[in-house]
Short mmCIF file of C-alpha atoms and ligand atoms in Angstrom, two decimals:
data_model
loop_
_atom_site.label_atom_id
_atom_site.label_comp_id
_atom_site.label_asym_id
_atom_site.label_seq_id
_atom_site.Cartn_x
_atom_site.Cartn_y
_atom_site.Cartn_z
CA MET F 1 1.30 -7.10 -18.95
CA ASN F 2 -0.70 -10.22 -19.89
CA PHE F 3 -0.50 -13.55 -18.13
CA ASN F 4 -1.39 -16.88 -19.64
CA VAL F 5 -1.46 -20.17 -17.73
CA THR F 6 -0.89 -23.37 -19.67
CA GLN F 7 -0.59 -27.12 -19.13
CA LEU F 8 2.12 -27.22 -21.80
CA LYS F 9 5.62 -28.15 -20.64
CA ILE F 10 8.02 -25.25 -20.51
CA SER F 11 9.95 -26.66 -23.53
CA GLU F 12 6.73 -26.66 -25.60
CA ILE F 13 6.01 -22.95 -25.05
CA LYS F 14 7.09 -20.41 -27.65
CA SER F 15 8.45 -17.17 -26.22
CA ASN F 16 11.49 -14.89 -26.47
CA LEU F 17 12.98 -15.80 -23.14
CA GLU F 18 12.78 -18.39 -20.37
CA VAL F 19 13.08 -17.24 -16.76
CA ILE F 20 14.47 -19.89 -14.40
CA ILE F 21 14.47 -19.42 -10.65
CA VAL F 22 17.39 -21.03 -8.84
CA ILE F 23 16.19 -22.11 -5.40
CA ASN F 24 18.57 -22.14 -2.44
CA ASN F 25 21.66 -22.12 -4.73
CA ASP F 26 20.74 -25.53 -6.13
CA LEU F 27 22.35 -25.48 -9.56
CA ASN F 28 21.86 -29.24 -9.96
CA HIS F 29 18.09 -29.07 -10.34
CA THR F 30 16.72 -30.34 -13.66
CA PHE F 31 15.39 -26.85 -14.51
CA ILE F 32 18.99 -25.58 -14.79
CA LYS F 33 20.28 -26.21 -18.28
CA ASP F 34 23.42 -24.05 -18.39
CA LYS F 35 25.45 -25.05 -15.35
CA LYS F 36 28.81 -24.52 -17.11
CA LEU F 37 27.92 -21.11 -18.50
CA LEU F 38 26.56 -20.01 -15.12
CA LYS F 39 29.77 -21.09 -13.43
CA LYS F 40 31.78 -19.18 -16.05
CA ALA F 41 29.66 -16.08 -15.36
CA GLY F 42 30.25 -16.46 -11.60
CA PHE F 43 26.53 -16.88 -10.91
CA LYS F 44 25.86 -18.54 -7.55
CA GLY F 45 22.08 -18.14 -7.36
CA GLY F 46 21.91 -15.93 -4.26
CA GLN F 47 18.61 -14.16 -3.53
CA ASP F 48 17.87 -11.61 -6.31
CA GLU F 49 21.12 -12.36 -8.17
CA THR F 50 20.44 -12.47 -11.93
CA CYS F 51 22.33 -13.86 -14.91
CA LEU F 52 21.08 -13.28 -18.45
CA LEU F 53 22.45 -15.74 -21.00
CA VAL F 54 21.55 -14.00 -24.24
CA SER F 55 22.97 -16.82 -26.38
CA GLN F 56 20.52 -19.24 -24.73
CA ASP F 57 17.62 -16.79 -24.31
CA ARG F 58 17.51 -17.76 -20.65
CA LEU F 59 17.50 -15.59 -17.55
CA TYR F 60 18.45 -17.12 -14.21
CA VAL F 61 17.51 -15.50 -10.91
CA GLY F 62 18.19 -16.67 -7.39
CA ALA F 63 15.68 -17.15 -4.54
CA SER F 64 16.66 -18.31 -1.05
CA SER F 65 13.63 -20.59 -0.76
CA LEU F 66 10.25 -21.47 -2.23
CA LYS F 67 8.55 -19.05 0.18
CA SER F 68 6.31 -16.42 -1.39
CA THR F 69 8.39 -13.48 -0.14
CA ASP F 70 11.55 -14.87 -1.72
CA LEU F 71 9.85 -15.75 -5.02
CA ARG F 72 8.15 -12.34 -5.21
CA ARG F 73 11.44 -10.52 -4.81
CA ALA F 74 13.22 -12.83 -7.27
CA SER F 75 10.55 -12.33 -9.96
CA ALA F 76 10.66 -8.56 -9.45
CA ASN F 77 14.42 -8.50 -9.82
CA ALA F 78 14.30 -10.79 -12.86
CA ILE F 79 11.96 -8.48 -14.74
CA LYS F 80 13.85 -5.40 -13.61
CA SER F 81 17.05 -6.80 -15.12
CA LEU F 82 15.33 -7.02 -18.52
CA LYS F 83 14.49 -3.34 -18.69
CA SER F 84 16.91 -2.35 -21.46
CA THR F 85 16.63 -5.61 -23.44
CA SER F 86 14.28 -6.14 -26.37
CA TYR F 87 12.61 -9.29 -25.04
CA HIS F 88 8.85 -8.90 -25.02
CA SER F 89 7.55 -12.31 -24.04
CA ILE F 90 8.75 -14.65 -21.33
CA LYS F 91 7.88 -18.12 -20.08
CA VAL F 92 8.33 -19.43 -16.59
CA ALA F 93 7.60 -22.69 -14.75
CA THR F 94 5.70 -22.90 -11.47
CA TYR F 95 7.37 -22.92 -8.08
CA THR F 96 5.29 -23.81 -5.05
CA ASN F 97 5.93 -24.41 -1.39
CA GLN F 98 4.89 -28.10 -1.19
CA GLY F 99 2.20 -27.69 -3.83
CA CYS F 100 0.55 -24.63 -2.26
CA PRO F 101 -0.15 -22.43 -5.28
CA TYR F 102 -0.10 -19.09 -3.36
CA SER F 103 3.55 -18.58 -4.30
CA ILE F 104 2.42 -18.32 -7.93
CA ARG F 105 0.38 -15.27 -6.97
CA ALA F 106 3.51 -13.86 -5.32
CA MET F 107 5.50 -14.42 -8.54
CA VAL F 108 2.88 -12.61 -10.59
CA GLU F 109 2.93 -9.71 -8.12
CA GLY F 110 6.72 -9.66 -8.35
CA PHE F 111 6.65 -9.44 -12.16
CA VAL F 112 4.08 -6.61 -12.21
CA LEU F 113 5.65 -4.68 -9.31
CA GLY F 114 9.19 -5.16 -10.60
CA ALA F 115 8.31 -3.93 -14.09
CA TYR F 116 7.07 -0.62 -12.67
CA TYR F 117 8.94 2.58 -13.47
CA PHE F 118 7.70 6.11 -13.01
CA GLU F 119 8.93 8.02 -16.03
CA VAL F 120 6.18 10.58 -16.58
CA TYR F 121 8.63 13.44 -16.13
CA LYS F 122 11.41 11.98 -18.33
CA SER F 123 11.57 13.45 -21.82
CA LYS F 124 12.59 10.03 -23.17
CA GLN F 125 10.69 7.12 -21.68
CA ASN F 126 12.20 3.68 -21.53
CA LYS F 127 9.22 1.45 -20.76
CA ASN F 128 9.54 -2.19 -19.79
CA LYS F 129 8.92 -4.11 -23.01
CA ILE F 130 7.70 -7.40 -21.55
CA LYS F 131 4.10 -7.74 -22.68
CA ASN F 132 3.32 -11.44 -22.26
CA ILE F 133 4.20 -13.91 -19.54
CA THR F 134 3.29 -17.57 -20.01
CA ILE F 135 3.20 -19.66 -16.86
CA SER F 136 3.59 -23.42 -17.28
CA LEU F 137 2.05 -25.81 -14.75
CA GLU F 138 5.32 -27.77 -14.93
CA GLU F 139 6.27 -27.49 -11.27
CA TYR F 140 9.69 -27.34 -9.61
CA ASN F 141 9.01 -30.43 -7.47
CA ASN F 142 6.57 -32.10 -9.89
CA HIS F 143 3.54 -31.12 -7.82
CA GLU F 144 0.27 -31.37 -9.73
CA LEU F 145 -1.59 -28.08 -9.92
CA GLU F 146 -5.15 -27.32 -10.98
CA ILE F 147 -5.28 -24.86 -13.84
CA GLU F 148 -8.43 -23.12 -12.51
CA MET F 149 -6.87 -22.55 -9.11
CA VAL F 150 -3.62 -21.25 -10.60
CA SER F 151 -5.44 -18.98 -13.09
CA SER F 152 -7.55 -17.51 -10.30
CA LEU F 153 -4.46 -16.77 -8.20
CA VAL F 154 -2.69 -15.26 -11.20
CA ASN F 155 -5.69 -13.00 -11.72
CA LYS F 156 -5.73 -11.95 -8.05
CA GLY F 157 -2.00 -11.29 -8.11
CA LYS F 158 -2.31 -9.13 -11.19
CA ILE F 159 -5.22 -7.09 -9.78
CA THR F 160 -3.36 -6.59 -6.49
CA ALA F 161 -0.11 -5.51 -8.13
CA ASP F 162 -1.85 -3.29 -10.71
CA ALA F 163 -3.67 -1.53 -7.85
CA THR F 164 -0.36 -1.08 -6.04
CA ASN F 165 1.13 0.47 -9.19
CA PHE F 166 -1.96 2.70 -9.51
CA THR F 167 -1.28 3.96 -5.97
CA ARG F 168 2.43 4.39 -6.77
CA ASN F 169 1.57 6.57 -9.77
CA ILE F 170 -0.58 8.93 -7.68
CA VAL F 171 2.02 9.24 -4.91
CA ASN F 172 4.88 9.81 -7.38
CA THR F 173 3.02 12.63 -9.12
CA THR F 174 4.44 16.02 -8.12
CA PRO F 175 2.54 18.35 -5.75
CA ASP F 176 2.01 20.83 -8.54
CA ASP F 177 0.29 18.16 -10.63
CA CYS F 178 -1.53 16.32 -7.86
CA TYR F 179 -3.39 18.51 -5.39
CA PRO F 180 -6.69 17.82 -3.59
CA LYS F 181 -8.90 18.64 -6.57
CA ILE F 182 -6.86 16.27 -8.73
CA MET F 183 -7.10 13.48 -6.15
CA ALA F 184 -10.86 13.93 -6.29
CA LYS F 185 -10.81 13.91 -10.09
CA LEU F 186 -8.70 10.75 -10.20
CA SER F 187 -11.00 9.11 -7.65
CA LYS F 188 -14.05 10.08 -9.68
CA SER F 189 -12.75 8.64 -12.93
CA MET F 190 -11.57 5.45 -11.21
CA ALA F 191 -14.95 5.14 -9.48
CA LYS F 192 -16.75 5.55 -12.80
CA GLU F 193 -14.58 2.94 -14.51
CA ASN F 194 -14.97 0.47 -11.65
CA GLY F 195 -18.62 0.97 -10.72
CA LEU F 196 -17.90 2.49 -7.29
CA GLU F 197 -20.11 5.08 -5.61
CA TYR F 198 -18.40 8.46 -5.39
CA LYS F 199 -19.07 11.58 -3.35
CA VAL F 200 -16.89 14.62 -2.76
CA LEU F 201 -17.09 17.30 -0.06
CA LYS F 202 -15.80 20.74 -1.05
CA PRO F 203 -15.08 23.61 1.44
CA LYS F 204 -18.74 24.61 1.69
CA GLU F 205 -19.83 21.10 2.63
CA LEU F 206 -16.79 20.68 4.86
CA ARG F 207 -17.86 23.78 6.76
CA SER F 208 -21.40 22.57 7.15
CA GLU F 209 -20.03 19.22 8.40
CA LYS F 210 -17.98 21.20 10.97
CA MET F 211 -14.65 19.81 9.79
CA GLU F 212 -12.85 22.86 11.12
CA THR F 213 -9.51 21.22 11.96
CA LEU F 214 -9.15 19.90 8.42
CA LEU F 215 -10.13 23.31 7.05
CA ALA F 216 -7.57 25.03 9.32
CA VAL F 217 -4.72 22.85 8.00
CA ALA F 218 -5.82 23.61 4.43
CA ARG F 219 -6.25 27.36 4.92
CA ALA F 220 -2.89 28.71 3.71
CA SER F 221 -2.89 26.69 0.49
CA ARG F 222 -4.15 27.98 -2.84
CA HIS F 223 -5.47 24.45 -3.39
CA LYS F 224 -8.78 23.98 -1.63
CA PRO F 225 -9.30 20.74 0.33
CA ARG F 226 -11.52 17.82 -0.54
CA VAL F 227 -12.90 14.89 1.37
CA ILE F 228 -13.56 11.99 -0.96
CA HIS F 229 -15.88 9.09 -0.22
CA LEU F 230 -15.74 5.97 -2.40
CA ALA F 231 -17.96 2.95 -1.79
CA HIS F 232 -18.16 -0.63 -3.00
CA LYS F 233 -21.61 -1.96 -2.13
CA PRO F 234 -22.35 -5.54 -3.19
CA LYS F 235 -25.66 -7.19 -2.25
CA ASN F 236 -25.71 -9.10 1.08
CA PRO F 237 -22.22 -8.09 2.18
CA LYS F 238 -20.45 -10.31 4.70
CA TYR F 239 -18.85 -7.32 6.43
CA VAL F 240 -18.84 -3.53 6.33
CA ILE F 241 -15.36 -2.02 6.34
CA THR F 242 -14.26 1.62 6.57
CA LEU F 243 -10.89 2.77 5.27
CA VAL F 244 -9.57 6.26 5.95
CA GLY F 245 -6.48 7.75 4.29
CA LYS F 246 -4.26 10.77 4.99
CA GLY F 247 -4.00 12.57 1.66
CA LEU F 248 -1.60 15.46 2.31
CA THR F 249 -0.73 16.31 -1.27
CA TYR F 250 2.14 18.34 0.18
CA ASP F 251 3.39 18.74 3.73
CA SER F 252 5.69 21.75 4.05
CA GLY F 253 5.17 21.62 7.82
CA GLY F 254 3.19 24.86 7.73
CA LEU F 255 4.44 27.68 10.00
CA SER F 256 6.41 25.06 11.96
CA LEU F 257 8.24 24.77 8.64
CA LYS F 258 10.19 21.62 7.87
CA PRO F 259 13.96 21.96 7.39
CA ALA F 260 14.89 21.80 3.67
CA ASP F 261 16.17 18.21 3.76
CA TYR F 262 13.05 16.92 5.48
CA MET F 263 10.67 18.64 3.08
CA VAL F 264 11.95 16.74 0.04
CA THR F 265 9.74 13.66 -0.59
CA MET F 266 6.76 15.24 1.20
CA LYS F 267 4.72 14.80 -1.99
CA SER F 268 4.49 11.28 -0.53
CA ASP F 269 2.39 12.52 2.39
CA LYS F 270 -0.64 11.56 0.29
CA SER F 271 0.36 7.87 0.43
CA GLY F 272 -2.40 6.87 2.87
CA GLY F 273 -5.15 8.42 0.76
CA SER F 274 -3.60 7.04 -2.42
CA ALA F 275 -3.46 3.57 -0.84
CA VAL F 276 -7.18 3.82 -0.06
CA MET F 277 -7.82 4.67 -3.73
CA GLY F 278 -5.77 1.65 -4.87
CA ILE F 279 -7.51 -0.67 -2.40
CA MET F 280 -10.96 0.51 -3.55
CA LYS F 281 -9.99 -0.10 -7.18
CA ALA F 282 -8.88 -3.67 -6.43
CA VAL F 283 -11.84 -4.41 -4.14
CA SER F 284 -14.19 -3.66 -7.02
CA GLU F 285 -12.12 -5.63 -9.54
CA LEU F 286 -11.98 -8.62 -7.22
CA ASN F 287 -15.69 -8.08 -6.62
CA LEU F 288 -15.28 -8.91 -2.94
CA PRO F 289 -18.59 -9.74 -1.20
CA ILE F 290 -18.01 -7.10 1.48
CA GLU F 291 -19.10 -3.48 1.66
CA VAL F 292 -16.03 -1.25 1.67
CA HIS F 293 -15.99 2.51 2.17
CA GLY F 294 -12.92 4.60 1.43
CA PHE F 295 -12.59 8.12 2.87
CA ILE F 296 -9.71 10.35 1.82
CA GLY F 297 -8.77 13.66 3.43
CA ALA F 298 -7.02 15.55 0.62
CA VAL F 299 -5.31 18.71 1.87
CA GLU F 300 -2.14 20.73 1.29
CA ASN F 301 -0.23 22.04 4.35
CA MET F 302 1.40 25.36 3.42
CA ILE F 303 2.58 28.64 4.92
CA GLY F 304 1.13 32.12 4.46
CA GLY F 305 -0.54 35.04 6.25
CA ASP F 306 -3.68 32.94 6.52
CA ALA F 307 -1.96 29.88 7.95
CA TYR F 308 -3.13 28.17 11.14
CA LYS F 309 -0.68 28.73 13.97
CA PRO F 310 1.00 27.15 16.96
CA ASP F 311 -1.09 28.51 19.89
CA ASP F 312 -4.39 28.21 18.02
CA VAL F 313 -7.11 26.09 19.56
CA LEU F 314 -9.23 24.25 17.00
CA VAL F 315 -12.54 22.49 17.41
CA ALA F 316 -12.79 19.10 15.73
CA LYS F 317 -15.97 17.67 14.20
CA ASN F 318 -16.76 15.71 17.38
CA GLY F 319 -16.55 18.90 19.47
CA LYS F 320 -13.17 18.13 21.07
CA THR F 321 -10.82 21.11 21.33
CA ILE F 322 -7.21 20.78 20.18
CA GLU F 323 -4.32 22.98 21.24
CA ILE F 324 -1.93 23.44 18.32
CA ARG F 325 1.71 23.46 19.30
CA ASN F 326 3.18 22.33 15.98
CA THR F 327 1.60 22.83 12.57
CA ASP F 328 3.71 19.98 11.18
CA ALA F 329 1.63 17.50 13.18
CA GLU F 330 -1.15 18.17 10.65
CA GLY F 331 -1.99 14.66 9.47
CA ARG F 332 -3.63 13.77 12.77
CA LEU F 333 -5.79 16.93 12.54
CA VAL F 334 -7.01 16.02 9.08
CA LEU F 335 -7.61 12.42 10.12
CA ALA F 336 -9.43 13.52 13.30
CA ASP F 337 -12.18 15.13 11.24
CA VAL F 338 -12.27 12.48 8.52
CA LEU F 339 -12.46 9.69 11.11
CA CYS F 340 -15.40 11.48 12.78
CA TYR F 341 -17.09 11.96 9.42
CA ALA F 342 -16.52 8.32 8.40
CA GLN F 343 -18.06 7.06 11.67
CA GLN F 344 -21.04 9.35 11.21
CA GLU F 345 -21.62 8.11 7.66
CA VAL F 346 -21.00 4.36 8.05
CA LYS F 347 -21.52 1.86 10.85
CA ALA F 348 -18.62 -0.46 10.13
CA ASP F 349 -17.38 -3.78 11.52
CA TYR F 350 -13.79 -2.62 11.17
CA ILE F 351 -12.15 0.77 10.69
CA PHE F 352 -8.61 1.04 9.34
CA ASP F 353 -6.70 4.25 8.75
CA PHE F 354 -3.57 4.62 6.65
CA ALA F 355 -1.18 7.51 7.12
CA THR F 356 2.39 8.66 6.70
CA LEU F 357 1.84 10.05 10.16
CA THR F 358 5.15 10.21 12.01
CA GLY F 359 8.90 10.22 11.48
CA ALA F 360 8.92 8.50 14.88
CA SER F 361 7.43 5.36 13.30
CA VAL F 362 10.45 5.21 10.98
CA VAL F 363 12.86 5.83 13.86
CA ALA F 364 11.21 3.05 15.84
CA VAL F 365 11.18 0.25 13.29
CA GLY F 366 13.09 1.35 10.18
CA HIS F 367 12.17 2.23 6.63
CA TYR F 368 10.76 -1.13 5.64
CA THR F 369 8.04 -1.63 8.20
CA SER F 370 4.62 -0.14 8.93
CA THR F 371 3.52 0.22 12.55
CA ILE F 372 0.08 -0.96 13.63
CA MET F 373 -1.73 0.56 16.57
CA GLY F 374 -5.13 0.28 18.20
CA HIS F 375 -6.99 -0.94 21.26
CA ASN F 376 -7.75 -4.49 20.20
CA LYS F 377 -4.99 -7.11 20.17
CA GLU F 378 -6.75 -9.42 17.71
CA VAL F 379 -7.40 -6.64 15.22
CA LYS F 380 -3.78 -5.49 15.38
CA SER F 381 -2.49 -9.02 15.03
CA MET F 382 -4.82 -9.67 12.07
CA VAL F 383 -3.30 -6.65 10.28
CA VAL F 384 0.27 -7.71 11.08
CA THR F 385 -0.31 -11.30 9.93
CA GLN F 386 -2.05 -10.36 6.71
CA ALA F 387 0.57 -7.71 5.95
CA GLN F 388 3.25 -10.34 6.27
CA ASN F 389 1.29 -12.82 4.12
CA SER F 390 0.98 -10.13 1.47
CA GLY F 391 4.70 -9.38 1.30
CA GLU F 392 4.60 -6.19 3.39
CA LEU F 393 6.36 -5.75 6.70
CA ALA F 394 4.37 -4.59 9.72
CA THR F 395 4.69 -4.69 13.47
CA ALA F 396 2.35 -3.74 16.33
CA LEU F 397 3.11 -0.94 18.78
CA ASP F 398 1.22 -0.89 22.08
CA PHE F 399 -0.61 2.10 23.52
CA ASN F 400 -0.16 2.88 27.22
CA ASP F 401 -1.67 5.23 29.78
CA TYR F 402 1.59 7.02 30.55
CA LEU F 403 2.09 8.09 26.92
CA LYS F 404 -1.60 9.01 26.70
CA LYS F 405 -1.03 11.66 29.39
CA THR F 406 1.74 13.28 27.33
CA ILE F 407 -0.83 14.69 24.90
CA ASN F 408 -2.83 16.40 27.66
CA SER F 409 -3.20 20.15 27.19
CA PRO F 410 -3.52 22.75 29.97
CA ILE F 411 -5.92 24.82 27.87
CA ALA F 412 -7.77 22.42 25.57
CA ASP F 413 -9.10 18.84 25.57
CA VAL F 414 -5.99 17.53 23.88
CA CYS F 415 -2.72 18.82 22.38
CA ASN F 416 -1.64 18.01 18.84
CA ILE F 417 1.87 17.04 19.96
CA SER F 418 3.26 15.17 22.91
CA ASN F 419 5.34 16.73 25.70
CA THR F 420 8.05 14.10 25.18
CA ARG F 421 10.08 13.40 22.09
CA TYR F 422 9.97 9.66 22.65
CA GLY F 423 7.23 7.29 21.53
CA GLY F 424 5.96 9.72 18.87
CA ALA F 425 4.29 7.07 16.69
CA ILE F 426 2.26 5.85 19.67
CA THR F 427 1.29 9.31 20.94
CA ALA F 428 0.09 10.18 17.41
CA GLY F 429 -1.99 6.97 17.42
CA GLN F 430 -3.38 7.81 20.85
CA PHE F 431 -4.27 11.28 19.58
CA LEU F 432 -6.31 9.65 16.77
CA SER F 433 -8.02 7.46 19.34
CA GLU F 434 -9.59 10.64 20.78
CA PHE F 435 -11.66 10.78 17.60
CA ILE F 436 -12.81 7.17 17.61
CA GLU F 437 -16.19 6.73 19.26
CA ASP F 438 -16.25 4.43 22.30
CA GLU F 439 -18.35 1.81 20.50
CA ASN F 440 -15.76 1.70 17.70
CA LYS F 441 -12.55 1.63 19.73
CA GLU F 442 -12.17 -2.15 19.50
CA LYS F 443 -12.94 -2.15 15.76
CA TRP F 444 -10.19 0.24 14.79
CA ALA F 445 -6.54 -0.08 13.75
CA HIS F 446 -4.21 2.75 12.77
CA ILE F 447 -1.54 1.93 10.20
CA ASP F 448 1.45 4.29 10.10
CA ILE F 449 3.10 3.75 6.70
CA ALA F 450 5.65 6.61 7.05
CA GLY F 451 8.57 4.17 6.76
CA PRO F 452 7.82 2.10 3.65
CA ALA F 453 5.55 4.49 1.70
CA PHE F 454 8.41 6.21 -0.11
CA VAL F 455 11.55 4.33 -1.08
CA GLU F 456 14.75 6.34 -1.41
CA HIS F 457 16.98 3.31 -2.06
CA ALA F 458 15.28 0.47 -3.95
CA TRP F 459 14.62 -2.68 -1.93
CA GLY F 460 12.67 -5.91 -2.45
CA GLU F 461 10.08 -5.41 -5.17
CA ASN F 462 10.15 -1.63 -4.76
CA PRO F 463 11.98 0.68 -7.13
CA TYR F 464 12.91 4.26 -6.16
CA GLY F 465 9.80 6.25 -5.26
CA ALA F 466 6.37 5.30 -4.00
CA SER F 467 5.95 1.68 -2.89
CA GLY F 468 2.15 1.53 -2.66
CA ALA F 469 2.44 0.49 1.00
CA GLY F 470 -0.85 -0.56 2.56
CA VAL F 471 -2.51 -1.80 -0.62
CA ARG F 472 -1.33 -5.39 -0.58
CA MET F 473 -1.71 -5.80 3.17
CA MET F 474 -5.30 -4.57 3.24
CA LEU F 475 -6.38 -6.56 0.19
CA ARG F 476 -5.03 -9.72 1.76
CA LEU F 477 -6.80 -8.89 5.01
CA LEU F 478 -10.11 -8.28 3.24
CA GLU F 479 -9.78 -11.46 1.18
CA ASN F 480 -9.03 -13.35 4.37
CA LEU F 481 -12.15 -11.96 6.05
CA VAL F 482 -14.18 -13.15 3.07
CA SER F 483 -12.76 -16.66 3.16
CA GLN F 484 -13.28 -16.84 6.93
CA ALA F 485 -16.92 -15.87 6.46
CA HIS F 486 -17.25 -18.61 3.80
CA SER F 487 -15.78 -21.28 6.04
CA GLU F 488 -17.99 -20.19 8.98
CA ASN F 489 -21.03 -20.58 6.72
CA ASN F 490 -19.93 -24.05 5.64
CA ASN F 491 -19.42 -25.33 9.20
N1 LIG B 1 4.20 13.77 7.21
C1 LIG B 1 4.93 13.84 8.40
C2 LIG B 1 5.49 12.51 8.87
C3 LIG B 1 6.52 11.85 7.99
C4 LIG B 1 7.85 11.98 8.27
C5 LIG B 1 6.14 11.05 6.93
C6 LIG B 1 8.78 11.35 7.48
C7 LIG B 1 7.09 10.42 6.15
C8 LIG B 1 8.40 10.57 6.42
C9 LIG B 1 4.05 14.38 9.54
O1 LIG B 1 3.05 15.27 9.16
C10 LIG B 1 4.96 15.12 10.47
O2 LIG B 1 5.55 16.06 10.04
N2 LIG B 1 5.06 14.64 11.70
C11 LIG B 1 5.92 15.22 12.66
C12 LIG B 1 5.19 15.22 13.98
C13 LIG B 1 5.86 16.02 15.04
C14 LIG B 1 5.78 17.50 14.70
C15 LIG B 1 5.21 15.73 16.35
C16 LIG B 1 7.18 14.36 12.74
O3 LIG B 1 7.09 13.15 12.60
O4 LIG B 1 8.25 14.91 12.89
ZN1 LIG B 2 3.72 17.27 9.02
ZN1 LIG B 3 2.33 15.00 7.21
#
């Protein structure tokens, strides 16, 4: 999908179709040219409501307000509604919240995210045909906009949404087509294309790095594990950031086997690792002046005579012993070793991990929201704020000493599950904290994306399937760190 920004008035632009956003049900605005027809069609302009007037080559879509979240959703739904039409170019005016051009970025993201369909496994593919979108600087409230500023935001929006779709593609790929070796292969080709450094650890190296808990989880699978390290290293970086992703290419639960209904969609247990891949891709395309390292633990959790067992005691890379009571709490075991490895390899200013870690996170806050944990209030609140600015939903959950005790083990340093069924997202986070070095505790946030990573009923700008959760929130956070560093330098 190509975007073009122009100073031409909307009426002067040649294209197949005009998209008009109706704000807050206001059908009297000068942008609305078909009031009678819209009334006839029963169109009221509610959020995400669409009305295609083929005779006029105009598509109307409703948005509750000029806020980015509303415009993003509206644009996504507009483009979605065009899927089976033959329109291939559209034009759209600009809509800003009191002249702030960020909403234009949101619209671009909405168009790219809304046009996404995963049809690799369909024998007949019905791709979205919209190829070109022309954005006019003619603004809803006649605000004057600078073309350079708008073009730069359009470019950022496109990179962000393309990276999100890249992540969606990996997550949506079936476990038979995407296993650890393939995640490494995809990372390698992306790294090559984008000028990222790439390193992979295979079982032999994993053994010599003493990543025995990760290896134990992987043992019963015919697909051997990989730990992938991607790096974006500009000169004079403002910050050093470490990202770690859970890349369970399939989670059957292992010997603590999941019930049939819960196993379906577990191809999405690689969402954290896939998000890290998408973020790394965008970081290099945006050429952010920060050093970013992405570590992905790619493993398949299966059953078999060689499987790790409840009752085993494993030794993690940092020497801590872990009593296994449930082999379905495997993500935290993989992350334990990868977090230790990441801290050994890179001294970072911030460490973020992304994981579809617990069903309890979904129970706590619903399917739409990621939960953010950690020891430092400011770091957690930075993630929540930037997630919300990016169009993702996130909320912080607090650790406490009482829940920490529930993962004590009578025979090992820690147990891989809690002795209570309540507060499972937090106890999983506190388990991970056991593998964060003291000097890094305040630099770390854990992001449980189990709720939004896989969408079973389309919502917002997400179709059925992988949402790419984590990508937009982290890119916005990183961009924000960069702009903060710039303003500190200028003061
Ligand atoms: N991958 C799952 C968590 C999950 C559940 C992700 C639903 C997405 C949707 C994780 O490995 C798991 O199975 N966790 C267990 C932990 C339990 C055994 C303590 C869970 O949440 O039930
Ligand atoms: Zn599991
Ligand atoms: Zn899992």
